[in-house]
C-alpha positions as CSV (number, residue, x, y, z in Angstrom):
1,M,9.1,10.2,-13.1
2,K,11.7,8.1,-11.8
3,T,12.5,5.5,-14.1
4,I,13.5,2.2,-11.9
5,H,15.6,-0.4,-12.4
6,Q,16.4,-3.5,-12.7
7,D,16.7,-4.1,-9.1
8,E,14.9,-2.0,-7.4
9,Y,12.8,-2.9,-9.5
10,T,12.9,-6.7,-7.4
11,K,13.5,-5.4,-3.9
12,L,10.0,-3.0,-4.9
13,N,8.8,-7.0,-6.0
14,K,9.5,-8.3,-2.8
15,A,8.7,-6.3,-1.4
16,L,4.8,-5.4,-2.5
17,Y,4.6,-9.1,-2.0
18,D,5.5,-9.5,1.8
19,L,2.3,-6.6,2.1
20,E,0.2,-8.2,1.2
21,D,1.0,-11.6,3.6
22,I,0.8,-8.6,5.8
23,L,-2.6,-7.0,5.6
24,A,-4.1,-11.0,4.9
25,C,-3.1,-11.4,8.2
26,M,-4.4,-8.5,8.8
27,G,-7.5,-8.7,7.6
28,V,-7.3,-7.3,4.4
29,K,-9.1,-8.0,0.9
30,E,-7.6,-6.3,-1.2
31,F,-4.7,-2.9,-0.9
32,T,-4.6,-0.7,-4.1
33,L,-2.0,2.0,-4.1
34,S,-1.2,3.5,-7.0
35,R,-1.2,7.3,-9.2
36,D,-4.5,9.0,-8.4
37,K,-6.2,5.3,-6.7
38,H,-5.8,4.5,-2.7
39,N,-7.9,1.7,-2.3
40,M,-8.6,-0.5,1.0
41,K,-11.9,-4.0,0.6
42,F,-11.9,-6.0,4.4
43,D,-13.2,-8.9,5.2
44,M,-15.0,-8.4,6.9
45,N,-15.7,-11.4,8.5
46,A,-12.3,-10.8,10.2
47,D,-11.9,-10.7,13.6
48,N,-8.5,-8.7,13.7
49,I,-8.6,-6.4,11.5
50,D,-6.6,-3.1,13.3
51,T,-8.8,-0.1,11.8
52,E,-6.7,2.5,13.6
53,L,-3.4,0.3,12.6
54,L,-4.2,-0.1,8.9
55,Y,-5.9,4.0,7.8
56,S,-2.2,5.3,10.1
57,F,0.1,3.3,8.1
58,C,-1.8,4.2,4.5
59,R,-1.1,7.6,5.1
60,D,2.1,6.7,5.6
61,I,2.4,4.8,2.8
62,A,0.2,8.2,0.4
63,Q,3.2,10.8,3.0
64,I,6.5,8.0,1.7
65,H,4.7,8.6,-1.6
66,D,4.0,12.1,-2.4
67,A,8.0,12.8,-0.8
68,K,9.0,10.3,-3.9
69,F,7.0,12.2,-6.2
70,G,4.4,14.7,-5.3
71,P,0.9,15.3,-3.8
72,Q,-1.3,12.9,-5.0
73,N,-5.2,12.6,-4.0
74,P,-4.9,12.9,-0.3
75,N,-7.9,9.9,-0.3
76,C,-6.7,6.9,1.1
């Protein structure tokens, strides 16, 4: 696996926190993306859940991950 340098890690960490804020606004309570697991939990009381957009987003993230690190678990 590629080594992430400090400046890359800082940018990635900020991007992940920004992503967490965006997903929270869309009704996502939990989003996990790891080497072998992709998981999303929704706030079922939220009135702004766009599942089609979220699943499309998840597929895009999985494709980026696969392009960078190779095919993984296709479930998202």
